[in-house]
């Protein structure tokens, strides 16, 4: 352990221990991917026994140290830990499962601790490179022993921007392609490695100048959000507001580039909200139809008439 890592906040120290335990499980499994059991949560959304084993190791480590804390984990939700604690650990045991399944070495473990909804501690661990990104609120962000700072580029045309492609059922690829084109024509390059938590850390490290994606969950962005802000960056939704954790859209970047990305992405946030509202209304309408149809036959049938034999038996 480095001198910097020896002085970590006690809660962050436990998170690092949990992340490394999960990373060890992931690295062992990566040596024999043919033996891996893969299940499908939804089309193009995979989960492996490694996700579950890594998550279990993290939860056991965290609750072993802090049994009165709550847990929000990707694979098991809120089934572990205290239900009403002010301290909530937000966990993604293996962000980039599809990459992992294919042997593409771009995936990570993400662990964040929130207190009353504010992220206080964050760890993102890349087990293939043994890279540990971490931050404590107010104390800066680090990669291993090195202090992180976002990039100093000021022109959008010089910028390298990370993103994530839509892949779930219900996502709108046509809308995304318009958004992609709007960004692509203004920047030097766009990249899509496939692990959002790691992408956010790459913004903090200055590898990217910005990152944007839709459809993300709290466990994808919680840890990375603190690492970015502690590295001097900004993170929010497409209209530049700080309410992003449950918005399913995120934009992050160095302050100068972030400010230039907001006008490009802001028009798309309204479209996203309208689509989500339309889907919700369609579901409500479908549910109402089902209820109406269930009641319909009883009205049409009228009173039940027994056949002669049935009447005699009655």
Short mmCIF file of C-alpha atoms in Angstrom, two decimals:
data_model
loop_
_atom_site.label_atom_id
_atom_site.label_comp_id
_atom_site.label_asym_id
_atom_site.label_seq_id
_atom_site.Cartn_x
_atom_site.Cartn_y
_atom_site.Cartn_z
CA UNK A 1 0.00 0.00 0.00
CA UNK A 2 1.30 3.47 -0.89
CA UNK A 3 1.80 6.30 1.61
CA UNK A 4 -1.22 8.11 0.15
CA UNK A 5 -3.43 5.02 0.47
CA UNK A 6 -2.23 4.45 4.04
CA UNK A 7 -3.91 7.75 5.07
CA UNK A 8 -7.35 7.00 3.68
CA UNK A 9 -10.57 7.79 5.51
CA UNK A 10 -11.60 4.62 7.46
CA UNK A 11 -14.80 4.20 5.43
CA UNK A 12 -12.90 4.61 2.17
CA UNK A 13 -10.35 2.07 3.40
CA UNK A 14 -13.13 -0.50 3.81
CA UNK A 15 -14.46 0.33 0.34
CA UNK A 16 -10.98 -0.22 -1.14
CA UNK A 17 -10.72 -3.55 0.66
CA UNK A 18 -14.15 -4.57 -0.72
CA UNK A 19 -13.25 -3.46 -4.26
CA UNK A 20 -9.98 -5.41 -4.24
CA UNK A 21 -11.77 -8.54 -2.95
CA UNK A 22 -14.25 -8.27 -5.83
CA UNK A 23 -11.40 -7.59 -8.28
CA UNK A 24 -9.62 -10.78 -7.20
CA UNK A 25 -12.78 -12.80 -7.93
CA UNK A 26 -13.13 -11.14 -11.34
CA UNK A 27 -9.46 -11.70 -12.27
CA UNK A 28 -9.62 -15.40 -11.33
CA UNK A 29 -12.75 -15.89 -13.43
CA UNK A 30 -11.20 -14.06 -16.40
CA UNK A 31 -8.62 -16.85 -16.69
CA UNK A 32 -11.31 -19.36 -17.74
CA UNK A 33 -14.15 -17.52 -19.48
CA UNK A 34 -15.33 -20.73 -21.21
CA UNK A 35 -16.47 -22.06 -17.83
CA UNK A 36 -18.54 -18.92 -17.17
CA UNK A 37 -22.30 -19.24 -16.66
CA UNK A 38 -24.08 -16.31 -18.28
CA UNK A 39 -27.72 -15.39 -17.74
CA UNK A 40 -29.76 -12.75 -19.56
CA UNK A 41 -31.58 -10.20 -17.38
CA UNK A 42 -33.07 -8.56 -20.49
CA UNK A 43 -32.12 -8.46 -24.18
CA UNK A 44 -28.41 -7.44 -24.36
CA UNK A 45 -28.26 -7.13 -20.55
CA UNK A 46 -26.18 -9.94 -19.07
CA UNK A 47 -25.31 -11.13 -15.59
CA UNK A 48 -22.79 -13.80 -14.65
CA UNK A 49 -22.04 -15.84 -11.56
CA UNK A 50 -19.00 -13.56 -11.23
CA UNK A 51 -21.27 -10.48 -10.85
CA UNK A 52 -23.08 -12.25 -8.01
CA UNK A 53 -19.92 -13.56 -6.30
CA UNK A 54 -18.20 -10.15 -6.53
CA UNK A 55 -21.29 -8.39 -5.17
CA UNK A 56 -21.52 -10.85 -2.28
CA UNK A 57 -17.86 -10.27 -1.38
CA UNK A 58 -18.37 -6.49 -1.40
CA UNK A 59 -21.52 -6.63 0.74
CA UNK A 60 -19.94 -8.97 3.28
CA UNK A 61 -16.91 -6.68 3.62
CA UNK A 62 -18.98 -3.49 3.96
CA UNK A 63 -21.59 -4.88 6.36
CA UNK A 64 -18.87 -6.65 8.35
CA UNK A 65 -17.48 -3.21 9.14
CA UNK A 66 -20.73 -1.20 9.12
CA UNK A 67 -23.71 -3.50 9.86
CA UNK A 68 -26.05 -0.54 10.40
CA UNK A 69 -25.50 0.87 6.88
CA UNK A 70 -27.85 0.39 3.93
CA UNK A 71 -26.97 -1.20 0.57
CA UNK A 72 -28.15 -0.45 -2.96
CA UNK A 73 -26.56 -3.02 -5.27
CA UNK A 74 -27.11 -3.70 -8.97
CA UNK A 75 -27.86 -7.42 -8.69
CA UNK A 76 -29.66 -7.62 -5.31
CA UNK A 77 -31.16 -4.14 -4.94
CA UNK A 78 -31.89 -3.23 -1.32
CA UNK A 79 -32.25 -6.75 0.07
CA UNK A 80 -29.14 -6.36 2.27
CA UNK A 81 -28.23 -3.97 5.06
CA UNK A 82 -30.33 -1.58 7.14
CA UNK A 83 -33.38 -0.35 5.24
CA UNK A 84 -33.60 3.16 6.74
CA UNK A 85 -29.98 4.12 7.34
CA UNK A 86 -28.73 7.61 6.42
CA UNK A 87 -25.63 5.83 5.05
CA UNK A 88 -26.18 3.95 1.78
CA UNK A 89 -23.49 2.04 -0.13
CA UNK A 90 -24.18 2.06 -3.89
CA UNK A 91 -22.49 -0.89 -5.61
CA UNK A 92 -21.84 -2.11 -9.13
CA UNK A 93 -19.80 -5.31 -8.70
CA UNK A 94 -18.85 -5.58 -12.39
CA UNK A 95 -19.51 -2.61 -14.65
CA UNK A 96 -18.85 -3.73 -18.22
CA UNK A 97 -20.13 -7.31 -17.94
CA UNK A 98 -20.50 -7.65 -21.74
CA UNK A 99 -16.83 -6.68 -22.19
CA UNK A 100 -15.84 -9.17 -19.46
CA UNK A 101 -17.78 -12.03 -21.10
CA UNK A 102 -15.92 -11.39 -24.36
CA UNK A 103 -12.51 -11.08 -22.73
CA UNK A 104 -12.24 -7.37 -23.58
CA UNK A 105 -10.28 -5.94 -20.62
CA UNK A 106 -12.39 -2.85 -19.97
CA UNK A 107 -14.50 -3.33 -16.86
CA UNK A 108 -14.41 -2.31 -13.22
CA UNK A 109 -15.83 -2.48 -9.69
CA UNK A 110 -17.67 0.65 -8.51
CA UNK A 111 -18.47 1.43 -4.84
CA UNK A 112 -19.82 4.69 -3.42
CA UNK A 113 -21.03 5.70 0.04
CA UNK A 114 -23.78 8.31 0.29
CA UNK A 115 -24.86 10.11 3.46
CA UNK A 116 -28.33 11.66 3.22
CA UNK A 117 -28.12 11.34 -0.56
CA UNK A 118 -24.70 13.01 -0.96
CA UNK A 119 -21.75 10.90 -2.13
CA UNK A 120 -19.00 11.01 0.52
CA UNK A 121 -16.62 8.17 -0.47
CA UNK A 122 -15.91 6.63 -3.88
CA UNK A 123 -13.83 3.78 -5.27
CA UNK A 124 -13.60 2.54 -8.86
CA UNK A 125 -11.20 -0.38 -9.29
CA UNK A 126 -9.95 -1.65 -12.66
CA UNK A 127 -8.72 -5.19 -11.86
CA UNK A 128 -7.06 -5.80 -15.26
CA UNK A 129 -4.67 -2.85 -14.78
CA UNK A 130 -4.69 -2.83 -10.96
CA UNK A 131 -5.78 0.81 -11.20
CA UNK A 132 -7.51 2.22 -8.14
CA UNK A 133 -9.44 5.48 -8.57
CA UNK A 134 -10.71 6.90 -5.28
CA UNK A 135 -11.96 10.05 -3.57
CA UNK A 136 -13.22 11.36 -0.24
CA UNK A 137 -15.44 14.45 -0.37
CA UNK A 138 -13.28 17.52 0.20
CA UNK A 139 -9.97 15.65 0.01
CA UNK A 140 -9.31 15.36 -3.73
CA UNK A 141 -9.35 12.45 -6.18
CA UNK A 142 -6.52 10.00 -6.87
CA UNK A 143 -5.42 7.26 -9.22
CA UNK A 144 -3.19 4.96 -7.14
CA UNK A 145 -0.77 7.55 -5.65
CA UNK A 146 -1.31 10.32 -8.20
CA UNK A 147 -3.60 13.31 -7.67
CA UNK A 148 -6.16 13.62 -10.47
CA UNK A 149 -7.08 16.79 -12.35
CA UNK A 150 -9.45 17.17 -15.29
CA UNK A 151 -7.99 18.26 -18.63
CA UNK A 152 -7.04 21.86 -19.35
CA UNK A 153 -8.32 21.92 -22.94
CA UNK A 154 -10.62 24.83 -23.63
CA UNK A 155 -11.79 24.25 -27.22
CA UNK A 156 -14.50 21.73 -28.01
CA UNK A 157 -12.91 21.09 -31.41
CA UNK A 158 -9.78 19.73 -29.63
CA UNK A 159 -11.74 17.50 -27.26
CA UNK A 160 -11.96 13.73 -26.91
CA UNK A 161 -15.40 12.73 -25.65
CA UNK A 162 -16.58 9.41 -24.20
CA UNK A 163 -20.10 8.03 -24.58
CA UNK A 164 -22.22 4.90 -24.22
CA UNK A 165 -24.45 3.46 -26.93
CA UNK A 166 -28.08 2.50 -26.21
CA UNK A 167 -28.49 -1.28 -26.07
CA UNK A 168 -31.58 -2.09 -24.01
CA UNK A 169 -35.05 -2.79 -25.35
CA UNK A 170 -37.03 0.47 -25.28
CA UNK A 171 -33.98 2.62 -26.01
CA UNK A 172 -34.28 4.84 -29.05
CA UNK A 173 -31.23 4.35 -31.31
CA UNK A 174 -32.44 6.88 -33.90
CA UNK A 175 -32.60 9.65 -31.31
CA UNK A 176 -29.18 8.63 -29.99
CA UNK A 177 -27.67 8.74 -33.49
CA UNK A 178 -28.88 12.34 -33.89
CA UNK A 179 -27.31 13.19 -30.53
CA UNK A 180 -24.11 11.34 -31.50
CA UNK A 181 -23.92 13.24 -34.78
CA UNK A 182 -24.47 16.58 -33.03
CA UNK A 183 -21.52 15.88 -30.72
CA UNK A 184 -19.28 14.10 -33.25
CA UNK A 185 -19.26 17.02 -35.69
CA UNK A 186 -18.06 19.42 -32.96
CA UNK A 187 -15.22 17.42 -31.32
CA UNK A 188 -11.91 15.78 -32.20
CA UNK A 189 -13.10 12.25 -31.45
CA UNK A 190 -15.69 10.10 -29.68
CA UNK A 191 -14.96 6.84 -27.81
CA UNK A 192 -17.20 4.07 -26.42
CA UNK A 193 -15.30 1.53 -24.26
CA UNK A 194 -18.41 0.14 -22.51
CA UNK A 195 -17.98 0.69 -18.75
CA UNK A 196 -19.53 3.99 -17.61
CA UNK A 197 -17.94 4.02 -14.14
CA UNK A 198 -14.50 3.76 -15.74
CA UNK A 199 -15.42 6.36 -18.37
CA UNK A 200 -16.22 8.87 -15.62
CA UNK A 201 -12.83 8.22 -14.02
CA UNK A 202 -11.21 8.85 -17.40
CA UNK A 203 -12.77 12.33 -17.37
CA UNK A 204 -11.33 12.90 -13.87
CA UNK A 205 -7.90 11.74 -15.09
CA UNK A 206 -8.04 14.06 -18.13
CA UNK A 207 -8.01 11.20 -20.66
CA UNK A 208 -11.41 12.42 -21.88
CA UNK A 209 -12.50 16.03 -21.86
CA UNK A 210 -16.16 15.04 -21.43
CA UNK A 211 -18.51 12.05 -21.24
CA UNK A 212 -22.26 11.68 -21.88
CA UNK A 213 -24.73 8.80 -21.77
CA UNK A 214 -28.44 8.09 -21.30
CA UNK A 215 -30.15 5.23 -19.47
CA UNK A 216 -27.64 4.97 -16.62
CA UNK A 217 -28.50 3.78 -13.12
CA UNK A 218 -27.25 5.23 -9.79
CA UNK A 219 -24.70 2.41 -9.38
CA UNK A 220 -23.16 3.31 -12.76
CA UNK A 221 -22.45 6.93 -11.84
CA UNK A 222 -22.38 7.41 -8.05
CA UNK A 223 -18.67 6.70 -7.43
CA UNK A 224 -17.46 8.33 -10.64
CA UNK A 225 -19.42 11.51 -9.90
CA UNK A 226 -17.44 12.25 -6.72
CA UNK A 227 -14.12 11.35 -8.36
CA UNK A 228 -14.90 13.86 -11.14
CA UNK A 229 -15.90 16.74 -8.86
CA UNK A 230 -12.90 16.13 -6.58
CA UNK A 231 -10.69 16.32 -9.70
CA UNK A 232 -12.13 19.75 -10.53
CA UNK A 233 -14.73 18.63 -13.07
CA UNK A 234 -18.48 19.09 -13.38
CA UNK A 235 -21.22 16.49 -13.63
CA UNK A 236 -24.94 16.93 -14.19
CA UNK A 237 -27.79 16.19 -16.56
CA UNK A 238 -28.03 17.33 -20.17
CA UNK A 239 -29.38 20.76 -19.17
CA UNK A 240 -26.43 21.32 -16.84
CA UNK A 241 -28.32 20.85 -13.56
CA UNK A 242 -26.80 18.81 -10.73
CA UNK A 243 -29.81 16.46 -10.46
CA UNK A 244 -28.46 13.49 -12.43
CA UNK A 245 -28.24 10.44 -10.10
CA UNK A 246 -31.81 9.28 -10.85
CA UNK A 247 -32.32 11.18 -14.13
CA UNK A 248 -30.97 8.38 -16.37
CA UNK A 249 -28.85 10.91 -18.27
CA UNK A 250 -25.42 12.21 -17.40
CA UNK A 251 -22.94 14.74 -18.75
CA UNK A 252 -19.50 15.16 -17.19
CA UNK A 253 -16.43 17.12 -18.17
CA UNK A 254 -13.86 19.77 -17.42
CA UNK A 255 -15.68 23.05 -16.65
CA UNK A 256 -14.85 24.72 -19.99
CA UNK A 257 -15.84 21.74 -22.15
CA UNK A 258 -18.88 20.88 -20.00
CA UNK A 259 -20.17 24.41 -20.60
CA UNK A 260 -19.87 23.93 -24.37
CA UNK A 261 -21.49 20.47 -24.34
CA UNK A 262 -24.68 21.57 -22.52
CA UNK A 263 -26.14 23.58 -25.47
CA UNK A 264 -25.54 20.58 -27.77
CA UNK A 265 -27.23 18.02 -25.51
CA UNK A 266 -29.95 20.14 -23.83
CA UNK A 267 -32.42 19.86 -26.76
CA UNK A 268 -32.33 16.07 -26.45
CA UNK A 269 -33.34 15.97 -22.78
CA UNK A 270 -36.84 17.23 -23.64
CA UNK A 271 -37.21 14.50 -26.27
CA UNK A 272 -36.11 11.86 -23.77
CA UNK A 273 -38.62 13.08 -21.15
CA UNK A 274 -41.43 13.15 -23.71
CA UNK A 275 -40.64 9.59 -24.82
CA UNK A 276 -40.53 8.35 -21.22
CA UNK A 277 -43.87 10.04 -20.52
CA UNK A 278 -45.39 8.49 -23.67
CA UNK A 279 -44.16 5.01 -22.64
CA UNK A 280 -45.59 5.47 -19.12
CA UNK A 281 -48.95 6.62 -20.55
CA UNK A 282 -49.00 3.67 -22.96
CA UNK A 283 -48.39 1.27 -20.06
CA UNK A 284 -51.22 2.87 -18.06
CA UNK A 285 -53.56 2.65 -21.07
CA UNK A 286 -52.65 -1.01 -21.60
CA UNK A 287 -53.29 -1.78 -17.94
CA UNK A 288 -56.68 -0.04 -18.14
CA UNK A 289 -57.59 -2.08 -21.25
CA UNK A 290 -56.67 -5.32 -19.49
CA UNK A 291 -58.90 -4.41 -16.52
CA UNK A 292 -61.74 -3.39 -18.85
CA UNK A 293 -61.50 -6.61 -20.88
CA UNK A 294 -61.46 -8.70 -17.73
CA UNK A 295 -64.74 -7.08 -16.64
CA UNK A 296 -66.35 -7.21 -20.11
CA UNK A 297 -67.31 -10.91 -20.43
CA UNK A 298 -69.17 -10.88 -17.14
CA UNK A 299 -71.37 -8.00 -18.42
CA UNK A 300 -72.03 -9.69 -21.77
CA UNK A 301 -72.79 -13.10 -20.27
CA UNK A 302 -75.49 -11.85 -17.92
CA UNK A 303 -76.89 -14.34 -15.35
CA UNK A 304 -75.45 -17.85 -15.46
CA UNK A 305 -78.04 -20.42 -16.64
CA UNK A 306 -77.52 -24.03 -15.58
CA UNK A 307 -78.22 -26.88 -17.99
CA UNK A 308 -80.97 -29.31 -17.01
CA UNK A 309 -78.61 -31.94 -15.57
CA UNK A 310 -76.61 -29.32 -13.70
CA UNK A 311 -79.84 -27.81 -12.32
CA UNK A 312 -80.99 -31.20 -11.05
CA UNK A 313 -77.63 -31.83 -9.41
CA UNK A 314 -77.79 -28.41 -7.76
#
